[in-house]
mmCIF file of C-alpha atoms and ligand atoms in Angstrom:
data_model
loop_
_atom_site.group_PDB
_atom_site.id
_atom_site.type_symbol
_atom_site.label_atom_id
_atom_site.label_comp_id
_atom_site.label_asym_id
_atom_site.label_seq_id
_atom_site.Cartn_x
_atom_site.Cartn_y
_atom_site.Cartn_z
ATOM 1 C CA UNK A 18 56.162 11.224 -2.820
ATOM 2 C CA UNK A 19 53.574 13.038 -4.775
ATOM 3 C CA UNK A 20 49.409 12.116 -4.764
ATOM 4 C CA UNK A 21 47.146 12.710 -6.720
ATOM 5 C CA UNK A 22 43.298 13.243 -6.276
ATOM 6 C CA UNK A 23 40.731 12.896 -8.529
ATOM 7 C CA UNK A 24 37.595 13.899 -8.112
ATOM 8 C CA UNK A 25 34.515 13.170 -11.387
ATOM 9 C CA UNK A 26 31.457 14.374 -11.717
ATOM 10 C CA UNK A 27 28.790 16.487 -9.139
ATOM 11 C CA UNK A 28 31.950 16.444 -7.255
ATOM 12 C CA UNK A 29 32.865 19.936 -7.171
ATOM 13 C CA UNK A 30 29.102 20.465 -5.975
ATOM 14 C CA UNK A 31 29.831 19.133 -2.721
ATOM 15 C CA UNK A 32 28.462 21.018 0.620
ATOM 16 C CA UNK A 33 25.367 21.941 -1.329
ATOM 17 C CA UNK A 34 24.082 18.717 -2.852
ATOM 18 C CA UNK A 35 22.285 16.479 -1.247
ATOM 19 C CA UNK A 36 23.612 16.794 1.656
ATOM 20 C CA UNK A 37 21.642 14.265 4.040
ATOM 21 C CA UNK A 38 23.978 11.798 1.854
ATOM 22 C CA UNK A 39 27.046 13.950 0.436
ATOM 23 C CA UNK A 40 27.394 15.853 4.357
ATOM 24 C CA UNK A 41 28.701 19.552 4.376
ATOM 25 C CA UNK A 42 32.199 19.760 3.530
ATOM 26 C CA UNK A 43 32.524 21.853 -0.180
ATOM 27 C CA UNK A 44 34.960 20.769 -2.563
ATOM 28 C CA UNK A 45 37.233 23.241 -1.653
ATOM 29 C CA UNK A 46 38.014 22.232 1.982
ATOM 30 C CA UNK A 47 37.963 18.464 0.923
ATOM 31 C CA UNK A 48 40.643 19.358 -1.194
ATOM 32 C CA UNK A 49 42.322 21.696 1.910
ATOM 33 C CA UNK A 50 42.084 18.398 3.967
ATOM 34 C CA UNK A 51 43.809 16.457 1.402
ATOM 35 C CA UNK A 52 46.481 18.668 1.414
ATOM 36 C CA UNK A 53 46.891 18.709 5.168
ATOM 37 C CA UNK A 54 45.857 15.418 5.536
ATOM 38 C CA UNK A 55 48.538 15.040 2.928
ATOM 39 C CA UNK A 56 51.974 17.483 4.598
ATOM 40 C CA UNK A 57 51.751 14.955 7.615
ATOM 41 C CA UNK A 58 52.168 11.781 5.466
ATOM 42 C CA UNK A 59 55.238 13.836 3.703
ATOM 43 C CA UNK A 60 52.638 13.315 0.826
ATOM 44 C CA UNK A 61 52.694 16.263 -1.424
ATOM 45 C CA UNK A 62 48.710 16.122 -2.638
ATOM 46 C CA UNK A 63 47.677 17.267 -6.273
ATOM 47 C CA UNK A 64 43.769 17.617 -6.669
ATOM 48 C CA UNK A 65 41.920 17.911 -9.293
ATOM 49 C CA UNK A 66 37.982 17.621 -9.655
ATOM 50 C CA UNK A 67 36.094 17.655 -13.745
ATOM 51 C CA UNK A 68 32.904 16.271 -14.874
ATOM 52 C CA UNK A 69 34.480 14.495 -18.149
ATOM 53 C CA UNK A 70 35.315 11.347 -18.865
ATOM 54 C CA UNK A 71 37.982 12.578 -21.238
ATOM 55 C CA UNK A 72 39.442 14.892 -18.843
ATOM 56 C CA UNK A 73 39.195 12.137 -15.808
ATOM 57 C CA UNK A 74 41.478 9.677 -18.347
ATOM 58 C CA UNK A 75 43.809 11.984 -19.975
ATOM 59 C CA UNK A 76 44.334 13.005 -16.182
ATOM 60 C CA UNK A 77 45.067 8.871 -15.245
ATOM 61 C CA UNK A 78 47.223 8.633 -18.327
ATOM 62 C CA UNK A 79 49.892 11.092 -16.490
ATOM 63 C CA UNK A 80 49.394 9.867 -13.471
ATOM 64 C CA UNK A 81 52.925 7.590 -14.390
ATOM 65 C CA UNK A 82 54.177 10.671 -11.973
ATOM 66 C CA UNK A 83 52.502 10.321 -9.220
ATOM 67 C CA UNK A 84 53.606 7.827 -6.815
ATOM 68 C CA UNK A 85 49.598 6.746 -6.578
ATOM 69 C CA UNK A 86 45.810 7.629 -7.049
ATOM 70 C CA UNK A 87 42.632 8.352 -5.325
ATOM 71 C CA UNK A 88 39.788 7.796 -7.380
ATOM 72 C CA UNK A 89 36.204 9.370 -6.760
ATOM 73 C CA UNK A 90 35.098 9.301 -10.349
ATOM 74 C CA UNK A 91 31.349 9.545 -8.996
ATOM 75 C CA UNK A 92 28.860 8.180 -11.098
ATOM 76 C CA UNK A 93 30.979 6.875 -13.815
ATOM 77 C CA UNK A 94 32.821 4.158 -11.159
ATOM 78 C CA UNK A 95 28.701 2.794 -12.129
ATOM 79 C CA UNK A 96 28.913 3.634 -16.530
ATOM 80 C CA UNK A 97 32.530 3.098 -17.788
ATOM 81 C CA UNK A 98 34.615 0.742 -19.149
ATOM 82 C CA UNK A 99 37.236 3.632 -20.843
ATOM 83 C CA UNK A 100 37.927 4.829 -17.187
ATOM 84 C CA UNK A 101 38.242 0.885 -15.899
ATOM 85 C CA UNK A 102 40.821 0.659 -18.749
ATOM 86 C CA UNK A 103 42.577 3.938 -17.265
ATOM 87 C CA UNK A 104 42.503 2.153 -14.522
ATOM 88 C CA UNK A 105 43.482 -0.979 -15.701
ATOM 89 C CA UNK A 106 46.800 0.498 -18.297
ATOM 90 C CA UNK A 107 48.150 2.285 -15.444
ATOM 91 C CA UNK A 108 50.998 0.682 -12.892
ATOM 92 C CA UNK A 109 51.330 3.180 -9.812
ATOM 93 C CA UNK A 110 48.137 1.826 -7.174
ATOM 94 C CA UNK A 111 44.864 3.229 -7.854
ATOM 95 C CA UNK A 112 42.865 3.537 -4.206
ATOM 96 C CA UNK A 113 38.784 4.208 -5.079
ATOM 97 C CA UNK A 114 36.797 5.910 -3.083
ATOM 98 C CA UNK A 115 33.238 7.025 -2.099
ATOM 99 C CA UNK A 116 31.453 9.439 0.057
ATOM 100 C CA UNK A 117 28.507 7.289 0.716
ATOM 101 C CA UNK A 118 28.262 3.826 1.595
ATOM 102 C CA UNK A 119 26.860 3.463 -2.391
ATOM 103 C CA UNK A 120 26.376 -0.639 -0.655
ATOM 104 C CA UNK A 121 22.669 0.950 1.648
ATOM 105 C CA UNK A 122 22.119 3.343 -1.987
ATOM 106 C CA UNK A 123 20.090 2.259 -4.801
ATOM 107 C CA UNK A 124 21.516 -0.378 -6.317
ATOM 108 C CA UNK A 125 22.575 0.386 -9.552
ATOM 109 C CA UNK A 126 25.352 1.966 -6.978
ATOM 110 C CA UNK A 127 25.741 -1.420 -5.512
ATOM 111 C CA UNK A 128 28.748 -2.317 -9.259
ATOM 112 C CA UNK A 129 31.801 -0.796 -10.178
ATOM 113 C CA UNK A 130 33.596 -0.896 -13.321
ATOM 114 C CA UNK A 131 36.522 0.005 -11.008
ATOM 115 C CA UNK A 132 36.794 -2.253 -8.568
ATOM 116 C CA UNK A 133 38.334 -4.829 -9.323
ATOM 117 C CA UNK A 134 40.950 -3.113 -10.862
ATOM 118 C CA UNK A 135 42.281 -0.590 -8.097
ATOM 119 C CA UNK A 136 44.613 -1.620 -5.411
ATOM 120 C CA UNK A 137 41.316 -1.073 -2.652
ATOM 121 C CA UNK A 138 37.778 0.741 -2.451
ATOM 122 C CA UNK A 139 37.500 2.793 0.441
ATOM 123 C CA UNK A 140 33.630 4.133 0.864
ATOM 124 C CA UNK A 141 30.294 4.993 3.564
ATOM 125 C CA UNK A 142 33.339 7.447 5.644
ATOM 126 C CA UNK A 143 32.825 10.257 4.080
ATOM 127 C CA UNK A 144 36.054 12.709 3.429
ATOM 128 C CA UNK A 145 38.133 10.329 6.425
ATOM 129 C CA UNK A 146 37.300 8.053 3.950
ATOM 130 C CA UNK A 147 40.023 10.466 1.191
ATOM 131 C CA UNK A 148 42.341 10.338 4.062
ATOM 132 C CA UNK A 149 42.198 6.750 4.720
ATOM 133 C CA UNK A 150 43.230 6.960 1.693
ATOM 134 C CA UNK A 151 45.883 8.404 1.388
ATOM 135 C CA UNK A 152 47.084 6.991 4.821
ATOM 136 C CA UNK A 153 47.032 3.380 2.388
ATOM 137 C CA UNK A 154 48.902 4.680 -0.650
ATOM 138 C CA UNK A 155 51.661 6.087 0.941
ATOM 139 C CA UNK A 156 51.852 2.955 3.388
ATOM 140 C CA UNK A 157 52.167 1.010 0.633
ATOM 141 C CA UNK A 158 54.611 2.866 -1.847
ATOM 142 C CA UNK A 159 56.823 2.849 0.517
ATOM 143 C CA UNK A 160 57.371 -0.302 0.519
HETATM 144 C C1 DQA B 218 29.714 8.056 -4.935
HETATM 145 C C2 DQA B 218 28.469 7.953 -5.458
HETATM 146 C C3 DQA B 218 28.314 7.713 -7.017
HETATM 147 O O1 DQA B 218 27.762 7.030 -7.007
HETATM 148 C C4 DQA B 218 27.375 9.437 -7.066
HETATM 149 O O2 DQA B 218 27.482 8.890 -7.830
HETATM 150 C C5 DQA B 218 28.555 10.252 -6.835
HETATM 151 C C6 DQA B 218 29.624 10.345 -5.723
HETATM 152 C C7 DQA B 218 30.228 9.381 -3.796
HETATM 153 O O3 DQA B 218 31.836 9.856 -3.742
HETATM 154 O O4 DQA B 218 29.496 8.914 -2.203
HETATM 155 O O5 DQA B 218 28.908 10.941 -8.045
HETATM 156 O O6 DQA B 218 31.305 8.771 -5.894
#
């Protein structure tokens, strides 16, 4: 089973950027962790990151070839109707993940355009959130 992990803007800076909020795990090591959690779950995990909204939308259009998607859209979560429409158009389940607890932060982060069209949402658990999303995707997609 194949899973697609998509990370949006500024997540390439993980480990350097606002470490008190996002922790010290780098993007490269998050990718390594996702691959290794995936192999424990018998999942082939493909990770992609882009700072560009249109690129994330193009990748969501390709996501039909995967069993499910784990999506951390970064700030686009709170702004992008276009990303929401791309998620809504997809028949495979999408799990929204945020490293930080967006509800404990600024009010503009409390609203997500994506949550209503996602299968589930995990936030505030750091990299563990990706692991839990992979686990959930695997469990739900096997049914
Ligand atoms: C984030 C939360 C967003 O509000 C923020 O813009 C990000 C990262 C998270 O993983 O906690 O870039 O998605």
